[in-house]
Tab-separated table of C-alpha atoms in Angstrom:
chain	number	residue	atom	x	y	z
A	1	MET	CA	-63.406	46.379	-105.044
A	2	ASN	CA	-62.301	48.878	-101.881
A	3	ASN	CA	-62.315	51.696	-103.321
A	4	LEU	CA	-66.021	50.801	-104.609
A	5	LEU	CA	-66.639	49.805	-100.890
A	6	SER	CA	-65.569	52.702	-99.008
A	7	LYS	CA	-68.129	55.119	-99.067
A	8	GLU	CA	-70.793	52.209	-97.314
A	9	ASN	CA	-67.704	50.947	-95.100
A	10	SER	CA	-67.783	54.278	-93.030
A	11	ASN	CA	-71.402	54.446	-92.623
A	12	LEU	CA	-71.077	51.835	-91.732
A	13	VAL	CA	-68.488	51.733	-88.732
A	14	SER	CA	-69.207	55.540	-88.363
A	15	LEU	CA	-71.222	54.160	-84.745
A	16	HIS	CA	-68.370	53.155	-83.206
A	17	GLU	CA	-66.823	55.750	-80.923
A	18	ASN	CA	-65.816	53.089	-78.436
A	19	ASN	CA	-63.819	49.927	-78.357
A	20	ASN	CA	-64.965	47.245	-75.849
A	21	TYR	CA	-62.356	45.295	-76.042
A	22	PRO	CA	-58.155	46.086	-75.331
A	23	ILE	CA	-56.067	46.488	-77.946
A	24	TYR	CA	-52.922	45.654	-77.940
A	25	PHE	CA	-49.210	46.968	-79.950
A	26	ILE	CA	-46.027	45.125	-81.096
A	27	ILE	CA	-43.775	46.973	-80.183
A	28	ALA	CA	-40.536	45.164	-81.775
A	29	GLN	CA	-37.184	46.395	-83.541
A	30	PRO	CA	-37.185	45.077	-87.252
A	31	ARG	CA	-36.017	41.225	-86.998
A	32	GLY	CA	-37.110	41.156	-83.849
A	33	ALA	CA	-39.839	38.062	-84.137
A	34	SER	CA	-43.055	40.243	-83.724
A	35	THR	CA	-44.239	37.492	-85.830
A	36	LEU	CA	-43.286	34.454	-85.116
A	37	PHE	CA	-44.697	36.376	-81.108
A	38	GLN	CA	-48.370	36.808	-83.330
A	39	GLN	CA	-48.544	32.678	-84.143
A	40	LEU	CA	-47.824	32.292	-81.586
A	41	ILE	CA	-50.106	34.220	-79.895
A	42	THR	CA	-52.764	33.296	-82.444
A	43	SER	CA	-51.903	30.104	-82.456
A	44	ASN	CA	-52.456	29.068	-78.726
A	45	LEU	CA	-55.990	31.652	-77.542
A	46	HIS	CA	-59.059	33.031	-79.425
A	47	ILE	CA	-58.020	36.401	-80.398
A	48	GLY	CA	-58.612	38.999	-82.579
A	49	TYR	CA	-56.065	39.951	-85.347
A	50	ILE	CA	-55.814	40.670	-89.696
A	51	SER	CA	-55.646	37.524	-92.201
A	52	ASN	CA	-54.659	38.100	-94.842
A	53	PHE	CA	-57.797	37.066	-95.196
A	54	LEU	CA	-59.129	40.334	-93.653
A	55	ALA	CA	-56.038	42.019	-95.085
A	56	LYS	CA	-56.938	42.309	-98.356
A	57	PHE	CA	-60.133	44.954	-97.636
A	58	TYR	CA	-57.998	47.921	-96.461
A	59	GLN	CA	-60.450	50.540	-97.090
A	60	ALA	CA	-63.720	48.457	-96.634
A	61	PRO	CA	-62.707	46.606	-93.692
A	62	ALA	CA	-66.088	46.342	-92.548
A	63	PHE	CA	-67.466	44.123	-95.519
A	64	GLY	CA	-64.185	41.952	-95.175
A	65	ILE	CA	-65.033	41.252	-91.479
A	66	GLU	CA	-67.799	39.485	-92.449
A	67	LEU	CA	-66.704	37.382	-95.830
A	68	GLU	CA	-63.755	36.362	-93.630
A	69	LYS	CA	-66.092	35.069	-90.986
A	70	ASP	CA	-67.408	31.555	-92.831
A	71	ILE	CA	-64.265	31.849	-94.193
A	72	ILE	CA	-60.862	31.865	-91.687
A	73	ASN	CA	-60.593	28.938	-89.628
A	74	LYS	CA	-61.470	29.376	-85.812
A	75	ASP	CA	-59.163	26.597	-84.919
A	76	TYR	CA	-56.409	27.581	-86.982
A	77	LYS	CA	-52.540	27.178	-86.572
A	78	SER	CA	-49.494	27.993	-88.438
A	79	ASN	CA	-47.646	26.803	-90.714
A	80	TYR	CA	-44.509	29.405	-88.817
A	81	ILE	CA	-43.266	30.339	-92.369
A	82	SER	CA	-42.825	34.196	-92.221
A	83	SER	CA	-40.542	35.816	-95.077
A	84	TYR	CA	-39.747	39.462	-94.367
A	85	GLY	CA	-42.325	39.836	-92.049
A	86	ASN	CA	-44.699	38.594	-94.583
A	87	THR	CA	-46.875	34.618	-94.128
A	88	LYS	CA	-48.063	32.705	-96.667
A	89	GLY	CA	-52.376	31.306	-96.006
A	90	ILE	CA	-55.489	33.347	-95.823
A	91	ASN	CA	-56.062	32.602	-92.116
A	92	GLU	CA	-51.680	33.954	-91.012
A	93	PRO	CA	-51.379	37.143	-89.591
A	94	HIS	CA	-50.815	40.469	-91.815
A	95	GLU	CA	-49.132	43.059	-90.559
A	96	TRP	CA	-51.497	45.850	-93.048
A	97	GLY	CA	-49.677	47.706	-94.042
A	98	TRP	CA	-52.142	49.532	-96.393
A	99	PHE	CA	-55.198	50.054	-94.233
A	100	TRP	CA	-52.458	51.870	-92.162
A	101	LYS	CA	-50.218	53.878	-94.707
A	102	GLU	CA	-54.480	54.678	-95.892
A	103	GLN	CA	-55.255	56.146	-92.314
A	104	LEU	CA	-52.398	57.510	-91.643
A	105	ASN	CA	-52.259	59.695	-95.324
A	106	LEU	CA	-48.146	58.060	-95.662
A	107	LYS	CA	-46.770	58.484	-99.319
A	108	ASP	CA	-44.047	56.513	-99.861
A	109	ASN	CA	-41.772	55.474	-97.736
A	110	GLU	CA	-43.167	57.439	-94.881
A	111	HIS	CA	-43.753	56.891	-91.453
A	112	TYR	CA	-45.049	59.468	-89.531
A	113	CYS	CA	-48.126	61.027	-90.317
A	114	LYS	CA	-48.799	65.216	-89.985
A	115	LYS	CA	-53.110	64.622	-89.583
A	116	GLN	CA	-53.894	65.453	-86.813
A	117	ASN	CA	-57.611	63.416	-86.795
A	118	PHE	CA	-58.251	60.035	-86.216
A	119	ASP	CA	-62.276	59.279	-86.013
A	120	ASN	CA	-61.540	57.662	-88.566
A	121	LEU	CA	-58.911	54.650	-87.055
A	122	LYS	CA	-61.236	54.489	-84.357
A	123	THR	CA	-64.201	54.249	-85.730
A	124	ASN	CA	-62.725	51.488	-88.295
A	125	LEU	CA	-60.644	49.273	-85.436
A	126	ASN	CA	-63.597	49.581	-82.728
A	127	PHE	CA	-65.937	47.947	-85.470
A	128	ILE	CA	-63.422	45.562	-85.874
A	129	VAL	CA	-62.722	44.099	-82.281
A	130	ASN	CA	-67.323	44.481	-80.845
A	131	THR	CA	-67.071	42.528	-84.423
A	132	LYS	CA	-65.296	39.602	-83.434
A	133	LYS	CA	-65.838	40.470	-79.472
A	134	LEU	CA	-61.825	38.929	-78.901
A	135	PRO	CA	-58.847	41.657	-78.226
A	136	LEU	CA	-57.390	42.483	-81.092
A	137	ILE	CA	-53.083	42.098	-81.700
A	138	ILE	CA	-52.505	44.395	-84.160
A	139	ASP	CA	-48.386	44.491	-84.946
A	140	ASN	CA	-47.654	47.630	-88.234
A	141	VAL	CA	-44.551	49.276	-87.898
A	142	TYR	CA	-46.721	52.905	-89.533
A	143	ALA	CA	-48.225	52.057	-86.234
A	144	MET	CA	-45.829	52.257	-83.835
A	145	ALA	CA	-44.134	54.872	-85.830
A	146	ASN	CA	-47.651	56.546	-84.890
A	147	ILE	CA	-48.868	55.073	-81.273
A	148	LEU	CA	-47.935	58.021	-79.208
A	149	LYS	CA	-50.627	61.000	-81.606
A	150	PHE	CA	-53.454	58.210	-81.732
A	151	LYS	CA	-53.374	56.090	-78.563
A	152	ASP	CA	-54.809	58.798	-76.846
A	153	ASN	CA	-58.882	58.600	-79.175
A	154	PHE	CA	-59.147	54.518	-77.536
A	155	LYS	CA	-60.527	53.969	-74.704
A	156	ASN	CA	-58.037	50.799	-73.740
A	157	ILE	CA	-54.562	50.011	-76.082
A	158	ARG	CA	-52.028	48.440	-74.406
A	159	ILE	CA	-48.290	47.384	-76.123
A	160	ILE	CA	-46.641	44.053	-76.390
A	161	ASN	CA	-42.567	45.805	-75.610
A	162	LEU	CA	-41.188	42.426	-77.707
A	163	THR	CA	-37.186	42.881	-77.256
A	164	ARG	CA	-34.311	41.195	-78.650
A	165	ASP	CA	-30.431	40.822	-77.793
A	166	LEU	CA	-29.683	44.863	-80.372
A	167	TYR	CA	-26.677	43.194	-81.466
A	168	PHE	CA	-27.960	41.102	-83.254
A	169	ILE	CA	-30.498	42.620	-84.400
A	170	CYS	CA	-27.747	44.612	-86.176
A	171	ASN	CA	-26.563	41.434	-87.606
A	172	SER	CA	-29.989	40.372	-88.241
A	173	ILE	CA	-30.648	43.678	-90.203
A	174	ILE	CA	-26.870	42.947	-92.158
A	175	ASN	CA	-28.179	39.578	-93.401
A	176	ALA	CA	-31.160	40.890	-94.561
A	177	ARG	CA	-29.936	43.464	-96.911
A	178	ILE	CA	-27.425	41.343	-98.308
A	179	SER	CA	-30.213	38.545	-98.698
A	180	ARG	CA	-33.012	40.082	-99.837
A	181	TYR	CA	-30.726	43.236	-102.090
A	182	ASP	CA	-28.199	41.530	-102.435
A	183	ASN	CA	-26.522	45.080	-101.712
A	184	ILE	CA	-25.021	46.174	-98.356
A	185	ASN	CA	-25.996	49.692	-99.216
A	186	HIS	CA	-29.865	49.207	-99.906
A	187	PHE	CA	-31.596	50.430	-96.794
A	188	TYR	CA	-33.655	48.075	-94.774
A	189	GLY	CA	-36.092	47.838	-91.877
A	190	HIS	CA	-38.012	50.563	-89.971
A	191	ILE	CA	-37.166	53.673	-90.647
A	192	PRO	CA	-36.626	55.902	-88.189
A	193	ASN	CA	-37.064	60.095	-87.402
A	194	ASN	CA	-34.394	60.456	-87.815
A	195	ILE	CA	-34.016	59.489	-92.089
A	196	SER	CA	-32.104	62.067	-92.405
A	197	VAL	CA	-29.351	61.835	-90.455
A	198	ILE	CA	-28.442	58.756	-90.850
A	199	GLN	CA	-28.232	58.456	-94.478
A	200	LYS	CA	-25.622	61.200	-94.779
A	201	ILE	CA	-23.806	58.342	-92.695
A	202	LYS	CA	-21.843	56.603	-95.338
A	203	ASN	CA	-20.345	52.927	-94.083
A	204	PRO	CA	-22.987	51.002	-94.302
A	205	ILE	CA	-23.081	49.069	-91.339
A	206	GLU	CA	-22.735	52.645	-89.151
A	207	GLN	CA	-25.471	53.145	-90.623
A	208	ILE	CA	-27.104	49.920	-89.017
A	209	VAL	CA	-26.184	50.311	-86.057
A	210	PHE	CA	-27.176	53.812	-85.464
A	211	GLN	CA	-31.115	52.827	-87.210
A	212	VAL	CA	-30.502	50.161	-84.643
A	213	LYS	CA	-29.961	52.232	-81.605
A	214	SER	CA	-32.361	55.639	-83.393
A	215	ILE	CA	-35.390	53.333	-83.366
A	216	GLN	CA	-34.646	52.127	-79.494
A	217	ASP	CA	-34.980	55.421	-78.780
A	218	GLU	CA	-38.408	56.018	-80.272
A	219	ILE	CA	-38.815	52.561	-78.413
A	220	ASP	CA	-38.118	53.295	-75.513
A	221	LEU	CA	-40.569	56.997	-75.096
A	222	ILE	CA	-43.217	54.850	-76.239
A	223	THR	CA	-42.942	52.218	-73.324
A	224	THR	CA	-42.111	54.717	-70.218
A	225	GLU	CA	-45.756	56.080	-72.158
A	226	PHE	CA	-47.303	53.208	-71.401
A	227	LYS	CA	-44.884	52.229	-68.468
A	228	ASN	CA	-48.306	50.670	-66.321
A	229	ALA	CA	-50.018	49.162	-70.138
A	230	GLN	CA	-47.590	47.034	-71.414
A	231	LEU	CA	-46.147	43.309	-71.579
A	232	THR	CA	-41.715	42.833	-72.340
A	233	ILE	CA	-41.179	40.091	-73.868
A	234	ASP	CA	-38.204	38.627	-75.051
A	235	TYR	CA	-35.863	36.893	-78.011
A	236	GLU	CA	-35.275	34.330	-75.431
A	237	GLU	CA	-38.516	33.475	-73.819
A	238	ILE	CA	-40.482	32.778	-76.665
A	239	TYR	CA	-36.729	30.142	-77.705
A	240	ASN	CA	-36.592	28.355	-74.635
A	241	ASN	CA	-40.636	28.168	-73.696
A	242	SER	CA	-42.957	29.166	-76.520
A	243	PHE	CA	-46.226	28.332	-74.369
A	244	GLU	CA	-44.791	29.766	-71.418
A	245	VAL	CA	-44.405	33.434	-73.264
A	246	VAL	CA	-48.475	32.098	-74.703
A	247	GLN	CA	-48.877	31.712	-70.174
A	248	LYS	CA	-47.435	35.207	-69.509
A	249	PHE	CA	-49.703	36.361	-72.061
A	250	LYS	CA	-53.039	35.072	-71.311
A	251	ASP	CA	-52.007	36.748	-67.609
A	252	PHE	CA	-51.230	40.092	-68.829
A	253	VAL	CA	-54.776	40.534	-70.504
A	254	LYS	CA	-56.484	38.432	-67.631
A	255	ASN	CA	-54.483	40.874	-65.236
A	256	SER	CA	-55.088	44.283	-66.955
A	257	ASP	CA	-57.936	43.292	-68.587
A	258	SER	CA	-60.407	40.731	-67.017
A	259	ILE	CA	-60.605	38.799	-70.777
A	260	GLU	CA	-59.669	35.479	-69.975
A	261	LEU	CA	-59.173	33.874	-72.888
A	262	LYS	CA	-59.401	30.667	-74.849
A	263	GLU	CA	-56.563	28.466	-74.971
A	264	LYS	CA	-57.173	26.097	-78.578
A	265	GLU	CA	-55.211	22.453	-79.177
A	266	LYS	CA	-50.990	23.323	-78.408
A	267	HIS	CA	-49.819	24.390	-81.277
A	268	LEU	CA	-45.538	24.998	-80.704
A	269	PRO	CA	-43.320	26.275	-83.296
A	270	LYS	CA	-39.577	24.454	-83.753
A	271	LEU	CA	-36.980	26.669	-83.747
A	272	ASN	CA	-33.850	27.879	-84.664
A	273	TYR	CA	-31.742	29.597	-82.916
A	274	ARG	CA	-31.443	33.418	-83.779
A	275	ASN	CA	-29.365	34.965	-81.377
A	276	SER	CA	-25.958	32.398	-82.463
A	277	SER	CA	-22.491	33.510	-82.923
A	278	ASN	CA	-22.796	31.012	-85.900
A	279	LEU	CA	-25.431	33.851	-87.713
A	280	ILE	CA	-22.918	36.847	-87.290
A	281	ASN	CA	-21.164	37.578	-90.756
A	282	ASN	CA	-18.005	36.976	-90.404
A	283	LYS	CA	-17.067	40.061	-92.489
A	284	TYR	CA	-18.404	43.225	-90.820
A	285	LYS	CA	-18.311	41.616	-87.226
A	286	ASP	CA	-15.387	43.390	-86.635
A	287	GLU	CA	-16.778	46.927	-88.673
A	288	LEU	CA	-20.414	45.799	-86.361
A	289	ASP	CA	-18.189	45.387	-83.448
A	290	TYR	CA	-16.328	48.645	-83.332
A	291	PHE	CA	-19.647	50.779	-83.594
A	292	TYR	CA	-22.068	48.493	-81.721
A	293	LYS	CA	-19.198	49.211	-79.052
A	294	LYS	CA	-19.740	53.497	-80.119
A	295	TYR	CA	-23.554	53.968	-80.312
A	296	PHE	CA	-23.787	50.777	-77.037
A	297	GLY	CA	-21.341	50.175	-75.621
A	298	LYS	CA	-19.913	47.080	-73.922
A	299	ARG	CA	-21.692	44.309	-74.779
A	300	ASN	CA	-22.057	41.882	-71.746
A	301	ASP	CA	-21.366	38.167	-74.230
C-alpha cells in the first residue's frame, strides 16, 4: 500500500516548503521516559503527534493524516502502557521508525545517515504540521541521531531534553538486556556513532556504561546547538508532579512560539518510581558501581 501511494504523496506534500507551526524533538537516553512523556503531553494538551494509526502510512503520511481525521479521538487519553517504547491502541503515540529510516536512507541497524538533501523529509513533516494546524512533537532515535544534520532545513524546531540519573539509565539497560533478550551480552538501545569502539569492550556492564556515556556526549552536542531553543525536563519532575510538567511544557510553547496550547481534561499517570535502589540489579551492582565511577566519576547518592 505504501509503495502504491508514495508517488502521489510526494506530489501532495511538495508545496509545503515551510512549517507554519513548530516541531518539538524529544532528546533522551534509552530508558529515559520519552514514551511516558509523550503520552503525558498528548493526553493533556491538544498537540500534534504521530499516532499508531498514522505511523502505518510511513511512505504516504499525506493519505494517513486525512484518514486519521475520522478515526483518531481528539480527546484521546493514554492508557500509559508501553513496552520498550512500543504502545498499544490506534490513538497512542508511535516512534515512527519506518518513516525515519526511509527518509534518512538507513539500512539494517544504521542510525546515522550519509545523505545531505532533506527536502523530502522537510515537506512531509511540514505537510503534517500544516494539516494538523498544531505544533508537532516527535520522539524518534533516528531523528535524534541526525538532528544536527537536518535542523537548518526547518524554520522553527525545538528540542525537549529529557534527563534521568545516568546511573539508573545504565541499570535499566542492564535489566532491559535481560528481560527482553535473556542475555546480558545482547546490545539494547540507541547505537552511538562510536559503536565499533563499544563493541570491542568485552565486559557487558562496561559496554553499557560506555554506551550511555557516548550517547550523553552526543546529547550534549545537540543541547549546545539548541541552547536558545530547548526545554529540559527531568524524570524526577515527571514522577513528583506530572501535571506541573504539562504546565511547564505549555509555558515553553507559549514563551518560545507564542502559541497557547488548549488543555484537555486532566489525565495523569499512576507511576512506580524507576530510580529506586530496589531496582538495582544486585548481580551486577559492584561492576556497575566500578565502571560508572570510571566513566562518570563518583555518584552523589
